[in-house]
PDB file of C-alpha atoms and ligand atoms in Angstrom:
ATOM      1  CA  MET A  24      -0.547 -23.379  -5.860  1.00 78.00           C
ATOM      2  CA  THR A  25      -3.415 -21.012  -6.527  1.00 94.00           C
ATOM      3  CA  ARG A  26      -2.228 -17.430  -6.746  1.00 98.00           C
ATOM      4  CA  LYS A  27      -4.029 -14.844  -4.830  1.00 98.00           C
ATOM      5  CA  ARG A  28      -5.910 -12.284  -6.838  1.00 98.00           C
ATOM      6  CA  VAL A  29      -4.426  -8.838  -5.832  1.00 98.00           C
ATOM      7  CA  ALA A  30      -5.699  -5.313  -6.513  1.00 99.00           C
ATOM      8  CA  VAL A  31      -3.076  -2.429  -6.263  1.00 98.00           C
ATOM      9  CA  LEU A  32      -4.693   0.995  -5.438  1.00 98.00           C
ATOM     10  CA  ILE A  33      -2.780   3.992  -6.678  1.00 98.00           C
ATOM     11  CA  SER A  34      -3.137   7.748  -6.905  1.00 98.00           C
ATOM     12  CA  GLY A  35       0.153   8.649  -8.724  1.00 97.00           C
ATOM     13  CA  ARG A  36       3.272   7.458 -10.610  1.00 97.00           C
ATOM     14  CA  GLY A  37       3.014   3.823  -9.416  1.00 98.00           C
ATOM     15  CA  SER A  38       6.646   2.809  -8.936  1.00 98.00           C
ATOM     16  CA  ASN A  39       5.629   0.386  -6.182  1.00 98.00           C
ATOM     17  CA  LEU A  40       3.038  -0.936  -8.586  1.00 98.00           C
ATOM     18  CA  ALA A  41       5.789  -1.537 -11.164  1.00 98.00           C
ATOM     19  CA  ALA A  42       7.777  -3.537  -8.530  1.00 98.00           C
ATOM     20  CA  LEU A  43       4.752  -5.558  -7.617  1.00 98.00           C
ATOM     21  CA  ILE A  44       3.982  -6.302 -11.348  1.00 98.00           C
ATOM     22  CA  ASP A  45       7.619  -7.415 -11.816  1.00 98.00           C
ATOM     23  CA  ALA A  46       7.565  -9.629  -8.856  1.00 98.00           C
ATOM     24  CA  ALA A  47       4.383 -11.279 -10.056  1.00 98.00           C
ATOM     25  CA  LYS A  48       6.072 -12.257 -13.307  1.00 98.00           C
ATOM     26  CA  ALA A  49       7.940 -15.022 -11.560  1.00 98.00           C
ATOM     27  CA  GLU A  50       6.425 -18.416 -11.965  1.00 97.00           C
ATOM     28  CA  ASP A  51       6.630 -19.186  -8.083  1.00 98.00           C
ATOM     29  CA  TYR A  52       5.183 -15.824  -6.972  1.00 98.00           C
ATOM     30  CA  PRO A  53       1.975 -16.519  -4.996  1.00 98.00           C
ATOM     31  CA  ALA A  54      -0.047 -13.535  -6.218  1.00 98.00           C
ATOM     32  CA  ASP A  55      -1.395 -12.097  -9.423  1.00 98.00           C
ATOM     33  CA  ILE A  56      -1.987  -8.475  -9.994  1.00 98.00           C
ATOM     34  CA  ALA A  57      -5.520  -8.793 -11.238  1.00 98.00           C
ATOM     35  CA  LEU A  58      -6.642  -5.117 -11.063  1.00 98.00           C
ATOM     36  CA  VAL A  59      -5.140  -1.613 -10.745  1.00 98.00           C
ATOM     37  CA  LEU A  60      -7.479   0.912  -9.332  1.00 98.00           C
ATOM     38  CA  SER A  61      -6.972   4.632  -9.247  1.00 98.00           C
ATOM     39  CA  ASN A  62      -9.067   7.337  -7.663  1.00 98.00           C
ATOM     40  CA  ARG A  63      -7.357   9.796 -10.112  1.00 98.00           C
ATOM     41  CA  PRO A  64      -8.023   9.411 -13.874  1.00 97.00           C
ATOM     42  CA  ASP A  65      -4.718  10.889 -14.691  1.00 97.00           C
ATOM     43  CA  ALA A  66      -2.529   8.761 -12.461  1.00 98.00           C
ATOM     44  CA  LEU A  67       0.631   7.758 -14.274  1.00 97.00           C
ATOM     45  CA  GLY A  68       0.533   4.285 -12.778  1.00 98.00           C
ATOM     46  CA  LEU A  69      -2.528   3.507 -14.847  1.00 98.00           C
ATOM     47  CA  ALA A  70      -0.452   3.586 -18.024  1.00 98.00           C
ATOM     48  CA  ARG A  71       2.083   1.165 -16.531  1.00 97.00           C
ATOM     49  CA  ALA A  72      -0.783  -1.212 -15.704  1.00 98.00           C
ATOM     50  CA  ARG A  73      -2.204  -0.959 -19.225  1.00 98.00           C
ATOM     51  CA  ASP A  74       1.298  -1.617 -20.726  1.00 97.00           C
ATOM     52  CA  ALA A  75       1.451  -4.728 -18.629  1.00 97.00           C
ATOM     53  CA  GLY A  76      -1.903  -5.853 -19.817  1.00 98.00           C
ATOM     54  CA  ILE A  77      -3.475  -5.598 -16.396  1.00 98.00           C
ATOM     55  CA  PRO A  78      -7.194  -4.462 -16.049  1.00 98.00           C
ATOM     56  CA  THR A  79      -7.659  -0.948 -14.641  1.00 98.00           C
ATOM     57  CA  ALA A  80     -10.497   0.888 -13.078  1.00 98.00           C
ATOM     58  CA  VAL A  81     -10.939   4.543 -11.967  1.00 98.00           C
ATOM     59  CA  VAL A  82     -13.181   5.541  -9.200  1.00 98.00           C
ATOM     60  CA  ASP A  83     -12.925   9.206  -8.913  1.00 98.00           C
ATOM     61  CA  HIS A  84     -13.468  10.391  -5.448  1.00 97.00           C
ATOM     62  CA  ARG A  85     -14.553  13.859  -6.389  1.00 97.00           C
ATOM     63  CA  PRO A  86     -18.142  13.264  -7.303  1.00 97.00           C
ATOM     64  CA  PHE A  87     -18.755  11.621  -3.927  1.00 97.00           C
ATOM     65  CA  GLY A  88     -17.890  14.885  -2.013  1.00 96.00           C
ATOM     66  CA  ASP A  89     -17.714  14.273   1.727  1.00 95.00           C
ATOM     67  CA  ASP A  90     -19.442  10.944   1.453  1.00 97.00           C
ATOM     68  CA  ARG A  91     -16.327   8.646   1.976  1.00 96.00           C
ATOM     69  CA  GLU A  92     -18.417   5.585   2.573  1.00 97.00           C
ATOM     70  CA  ALA A  93     -20.204   6.039  -0.722  1.00 98.00           C
ATOM     71  CA  PHE A  94     -16.731   6.351  -2.481  1.00 98.00           C
ATOM     72  CA  GLU A  95     -15.659   3.196  -0.728  1.00 98.00           C
ATOM     73  CA  ARG A  96     -18.770   1.293  -1.561  1.00 98.00           C
ATOM     74  CA  ALA A  97     -17.975   2.043  -5.256  1.00 98.00           C
ATOM     75  CA  LEU A  98     -14.433   0.790  -4.684  1.00 98.00           C
ATOM     76  CA  ASP A  99     -15.535  -2.286  -2.943  1.00 98.00           C
ATOM     77  CA  ALA A 100     -17.925  -3.105  -5.874  1.00 98.00           C
ATOM     78  CA  GLU A 101     -14.937  -2.864  -8.279  1.00 98.00           C
ATOM     79  CA  LEU A 102     -12.864  -5.191  -6.046  1.00 98.00           C
ATOM     80  CA  ASN A 103     -15.714  -7.689  -5.781  1.00 98.00           C
ATOM     81  CA  ALA A 104     -16.391  -7.700  -9.475  1.00 98.00           C
ATOM     82  CA  ARG A 105     -12.856  -8.796 -10.058  1.00 98.00           C
ATOM     83  CA  ARG A 106     -12.961 -11.439  -7.263  1.00 98.00           C
ATOM     84  CA  ILE A 107     -10.055  -9.600  -5.462  1.00 98.00           C
ATOM     85  CA  GLU A 108      -8.640 -11.344  -2.381  1.00 98.00           C
ATOM     86  CA  LEU A 109      -5.903  -9.003  -1.298  1.00 98.00           C
ATOM     87  CA  VAL A 110      -5.554  -5.214  -1.650  1.00 98.00           C
ATOM     88  CA  CYS A 111      -2.218  -3.436  -1.719  1.00 98.00           C
ATOM     89  CA  LEU A 112      -2.260   0.362  -1.232  1.00 98.00           C
ATOM     90  CA  ALA A 113       0.633   1.979  -3.128  1.00 98.00           C
ATOM     91  CA  GLY A 114       0.587   5.715  -2.956  1.00 97.00           C
ATOM     92  CA  PHE A 115      -3.170   5.698  -2.569  1.00 97.00           C
ATOM     93  CA  MET A 116      -3.861   9.132  -1.184  1.00 95.00           C
ATOM     94  CA  ARG A 117      -7.249   8.639   0.411  1.00 95.00           C
ATOM     95  CA  LEU A 118      -7.854   7.703   3.963  1.00 94.00           C
ATOM     96  CA  PHE A 119     -10.311   4.894   4.656  1.00 96.00           C
ATOM     97  CA  THR A 120     -13.291   4.756   7.042  1.00 96.00           C
ATOM     98  CA  PRO A 121     -13.607   1.947   9.654  1.00 96.00           C
ATOM     99  CA  TRP A 122     -16.291   0.556   7.387  1.00 97.00           C
ATOM    100  CA  PHE A 123     -13.847  -0.268   4.516  1.00 98.00           C
ATOM    101  CA  VAL A 124     -11.062  -1.193   6.820  1.00 97.00           C
ATOM    102  CA  GLY A 125     -13.309  -3.598   8.683  1.00 97.00           C
ATOM    103  CA  ARG A 126     -14.396  -5.109   5.454  1.00 97.00           C
ATOM    104  CA  TRP A 127     -10.901  -5.836   4.197  1.00 98.00           C
ATOM    105  CA  SER A 128      -9.151  -6.362   7.561  1.00 97.00           C
ATOM    106  CA  GLY A 129      -6.285  -8.778   7.301  1.00 97.00           C
ATOM    107  CA  ARG A 130      -6.471  -8.498   3.540  1.00 98.00           C
ATOM    108  CA  LEU A 131      -5.415  -4.774   3.162  1.00 98.00           C
ATOM    109  CA  LEU A 132      -1.717  -3.854   2.996  1.00 98.00           C
ATOM    110  CA  ASN A 133      -0.041  -0.376   2.889  1.00 98.00           C
ATOM    111  CA  ILE A 134       3.495   0.758   2.257  1.00 98.00           C
ATOM    112  CA  HIS A 135       4.655   3.860   4.368  1.00 98.00           C
ATOM    113  CA  PRO A 136       8.000   5.625   3.667  1.00 98.00           C
ATOM    114  CA  ALA A 137       9.293   5.653   7.250  1.00 98.00           C
ATOM    115  CA  LEU A 138      10.220   3.215   9.881  1.00 98.00           C
ATOM    116  CA  LEU A 139       6.874   3.025  11.626  1.00 98.00           C
ATOM    117  CA  PRO A 140       5.915   3.830  14.370  1.00 98.00           C
ATOM    118  CA  GLN A 141       8.170   6.810  13.624  1.00 98.00           C
ATOM    119  CA  PHE A 142       7.003   9.498  11.270  1.00 98.00           C
ATOM    120  CA  LYS A 143       3.338   8.561  10.581  1.00 98.00           C
ATOM    121  CA  GLY A 144       1.617  10.759   8.059  1.00 97.00           C
ATOM    122  CA  LEU A 145       3.140  12.969   5.281  1.00 96.00           C
ATOM    123  CA  HIS A 146       6.551  14.507   4.485  1.00 98.00           C
ATOM    124  CA  THR A 147       8.323  11.600   6.212  1.00 98.00           C
ATOM    125  CA  HIS A 148      11.825  12.332   4.619  1.00 98.00           C
ATOM    126  CA  ARG A 149      11.878  15.953   5.482  1.00 98.00           C
ATOM    127  CA  ARG A 150      10.867  15.150   9.007  1.00 98.00           C
ATOM    128  CA  ALA A 151      13.363  12.412   9.321  1.00 98.00           C
ATOM    129  CA  LEU A 152      16.139  14.895   8.216  1.00 98.00           C
ATOM    130  CA  GLU A 153      14.991  17.518  10.546  1.00 98.00           C
ATOM    131  CA  SER A 154      14.725  15.187  13.624  1.00 98.00           C
ATOM    132  CA  GLY A 155      18.398  14.047  13.314  1.00 96.00           C
ATOM    133  CA  VAL A 156      17.727  10.309  13.319  1.00 97.00           C
ATOM    134  CA  ARG A 157      20.572   8.404  11.700  1.00 98.00           C
ATOM    135  CA  ARG A 158      18.434   5.744   9.934  1.00 98.00           C
ATOM    136  CA  HIS A 159      15.248   5.952   8.036  1.00 98.00           C
ATOM    137  CA  GLY A 160      13.441   3.433   5.918  1.00 98.00           C
ATOM    138  CA  ALA A 161      10.084   2.005   4.877  1.00 98.00           C
ATOM    139  CA  THR A 162       7.407  -0.276   6.280  1.00 98.00           C
ATOM    140  CA  VAL A 163       4.674  -2.583   4.856  1.00 98.00           C
ATOM    141  CA  HIS A 164       1.964  -3.037   7.371  1.00 98.00           C
ATOM    142  CA  PHE A 165      -1.705  -4.357   7.645  1.00 98.00           C
ATOM    143  CA  VAL A 166      -4.242  -1.520   7.578  1.00 98.00           C
ATOM    144  CA  VAL A 167      -6.195  -0.755  10.651  1.00 97.00           C
ATOM    145  CA  ALA A 168      -8.707   2.201  11.265  1.00 95.00           C
ATOM    146  CA  GLU A 169      -5.920   4.345  12.745  1.00 96.00           C
ATOM    147  CA  THR A 170      -3.734   5.732  10.111  1.00 95.00           C
ATOM    148  CA  ASP A 171      -0.197   4.171   9.675  1.00 95.00           C
ATOM    149  CA  ALA A 172      -0.749   2.196  12.806  1.00 96.00           C
ATOM    150  CA  GLY A 173      -1.391  -1.413  11.766  1.00 96.00           C
ATOM    151  CA  PRO A 174       0.805  -4.496  12.593  1.00 97.00           C
ATOM    152  CA  ILE A 175       4.061  -4.437  10.705  1.00 98.00           C
ATOM    153  CA  ILE A 176       4.778  -7.199   8.121  1.00 98.00           C
ATOM    154  CA  LEU A 177       8.312  -6.128   7.022  1.00 98.00           C
ATOM    155  CA  GLN A 178      10.488  -3.016   7.230  1.00 98.00           C
ATOM    156  CA  ASP A 179      14.036  -2.143   6.239  1.00 98.00           C
ATOM    157  CA  SER A 180      16.212   0.842   6.624  1.00 98.00           C
ATOM    158  CA  VAL A 181      18.955   2.917   5.104  1.00 98.00           C
ATOM    159  CA  ALA A 182      21.599   5.125   6.823  1.00 98.00           C
ATOM    160  CA  ILE A 183      20.987   8.844   6.550  1.00 98.00           C
ATOM    161  CA  LEU A 184      24.194  10.294   4.966  1.00 97.00           C
ATOM    162  CA  ASP A 185      25.820  13.701   5.455  1.00 96.00           C
ATOM    163  CA  GLY A 186      24.508  16.011   2.766  1.00 96.00           C
ATOM    164  CA  ASP A 187      21.291  14.067   2.158  1.00 98.00           C
ATOM    165  CA  THR A 188      18.442  16.137   0.806  1.00 98.00           C
ATOM    166  CA  GLU A 189      14.793  15.144   0.894  1.00 98.00           C
ATOM    167  CA  GLU A 190      15.247  13.982  -2.700  1.00 98.00           C
ATOM    168  CA  THR A 191      18.364  11.786  -2.203  1.00 98.00           C
ATOM    169  CA  LEU A 192      16.943  10.296   0.932  1.00 98.00           C
ATOM    170  CA  ALA A 193      13.551   9.595  -0.783  1.00 98.00           C
ATOM    171  CA  ALA A 194      15.277   7.871  -3.750  1.00 98.00           C
ATOM    172  CA  ARG A 195      17.285   5.520  -1.369  1.00 98.00           C
ATOM    173  CA  VAL A 196      14.120   4.847   0.591  1.00 98.00           C
ATOM    174  CA  LEU A 197      12.190   4.106  -2.606  1.00 98.00           C
ATOM    175  CA  GLU A 198      14.713   1.319  -3.474  1.00 98.00           C
ATOM    176  CA  VAL A 199      13.841  -0.183  -0.060  1.00 98.00           C
ATOM    177  CA  GLU A 200      10.157   0.053  -0.877  1.00 98.00           C
ATOM    178  CA  HIS A 201      10.466  -1.671  -4.200  1.00 98.00           C
ATOM    179  CA  ARG A 202      12.306  -4.564  -2.460  1.00 98.00           C
ATOM    180  CA  ILE A 203      10.110  -5.019   0.659  1.00 98.00           C
ATOM    181  CA  TYR A 204       6.616  -4.600  -0.852  1.00 99.00           C
ATOM    182  CA  PRO A 205       6.881  -7.673  -3.095  1.00 99.00           C
ATOM    183  CA  GLN A 206       8.400  -9.601  -0.145  1.00 98.00           C
ATOM    184  CA  ALA A 207       5.702  -8.687   2.177  1.00 98.00           C
ATOM    185  CA  LEU A 208       2.971  -9.494  -0.249  1.00 98.00           C
ATOM    186  CA  ARG A 209       4.458 -12.859  -0.833  1.00 98.00           C
ATOM    187  CA  LEU A 210       4.470 -13.454   3.030  1.00 98.00           C
ATOM    188  CA  VAL A 211       0.708 -12.536   3.158  1.00 98.00           C
ATOM    189  CA  ALA A 212      -0.272 -14.432   0.037  1.00 98.00           C
ATOM    190  CA  GLU A 213       1.437 -17.587   1.377  1.00 98.00           C
ATOM    191  CA  GLY A 214      -0.297 -17.185   4.698  1.00 97.00           C
ATOM    192  CA  ARG A 215       3.022 -16.756   6.533  1.00 98.00           C
ATOM    193  CA  ALA A 216       1.956 -13.356   7.768  1.00 98.00           C
ATOM    194  CA  SER A 217      -1.605 -12.741   8.850  1.00 97.00           C
ATOM    195  CA  PHE A 218      -3.555 -10.516  11.026  1.00 96.00           C
ATOM    196  CA  ASP A 219      -6.999 -11.249  12.521  1.00 92.00           C
ATOM    197  CA  SER A 220      -8.557  -8.026  14.125  1.00 81.00           C
ATOM    198  CA  ALA A 221     -10.885 -10.142  16.117  1.00 79.00           C
ATOM    199  CA  ASP A 222      -8.018 -12.051  17.831  1.00 78.00           C
ATOM    200  CA  ALA A 223      -6.136  -8.817  18.368  1.00 74.00           C
ATOM    201  CA  ALA A 224      -9.141  -7.394  20.090  1.00 74.00           C
ATOM    202  CA  LYS A 225      -9.577 -10.509  22.276  1.00 74.00           C
ATOM    203  CA  ASN A 226      -5.905 -10.402  23.304  1.00 71.00           C
ATOM    204  CA  ALA A 227      -6.098  -6.712  24.166  1.00 69.00           C
ATOM    205  CA  ARG A 228      -8.805  -7.573  26.760  1.00 64.00           C
TER     206      ARG A 228
HETATM  207  C1  GRF B 322       5.707   5.839  -1.892  1.00 94.68           C
HETATM  208  O1  GRF B 322       6.765   6.609  -1.292  1.00 94.68           O
HETATM  209  C2  GRF B 322       4.876   5.261  -0.842  1.00 94.68           C
HETATM  210  O2  GRF B 322       5.569   4.714   0.249  1.00 94.68           O
HETATM  211  C3  GRF B 322       3.960   6.421  -0.381  1.00 94.68           C
HETATM  212  O3  GRF B 322       3.718   7.007  -1.625  1.00 94.68           O
HETATM  213  C4  GRF B 322       4.714   6.797  -2.554  1.00 94.68           C
HETATM  214  C5  GRF B 322       4.096   6.237  -3.760  1.00 94.68           C
HETATM  215  O4  GRF B 322       5.016   6.171  -4.770  1.00 94.68           O
HETATM  216  N1  GRF B 322       2.845   5.812   0.307  1.00 94.68           N
HETATM  217  P1  GRF B 322       4.718   5.327  -6.066  1.00 94.68           P
HETATM  218  O5  GRF B 322       3.468   5.873  -6.701  1.00 94.68           O
HETATM  219  O6  GRF B 322       4.551   3.896  -5.699  1.00 94.68           O
HETATM  220  O7  GRF B 322       5.908   5.532  -7.019  1.00 94.68           O
END
């Protein structure tokens, strides 16, 4: 088995990154974390990557101003330089243009802290509590141009308990995230879950 070369894109603490790094230690895991890339030079997750001996790169979005595609071309160059085959977004707080999404279509995964299609966007735990739903969770999906809307690879849920706060709920959902992201990446790396946007467009016609 040749392991797929994976880049994990982060902006922050990188706990999902840590879960993916741990999973990839198993001999039979079909993916290697070959690059950790951050748009923020101070992201805590970069230190986790260095501790694990994984190459890191920083592409700061700020010098690019409003030119999102120029930022993405710089990202793309880093990914290609490392011969990356799959990209996992893990708390990467930048939205992509259709150009980047098209380039990486079917090879770009994201984790979202809600049971999509519920609660797209930010502050998902607060919104779940406010809405009165009894279950909440996390979803790994393929990225498409529309935010948090791509085909779902895996999701799992937890019960919302009386007395839950945004923090207690977030902590329980985070455990779900750490479990399902490595599982979802395994499915994609082994070719057992796939998404072809050209086929999807044909079927929609
Ligand atoms: C996670 O809740 C993830 O679902 C969301 O951002 C958070 C990142 O956390 N997209 P971490 O950096 O992986 O700890």
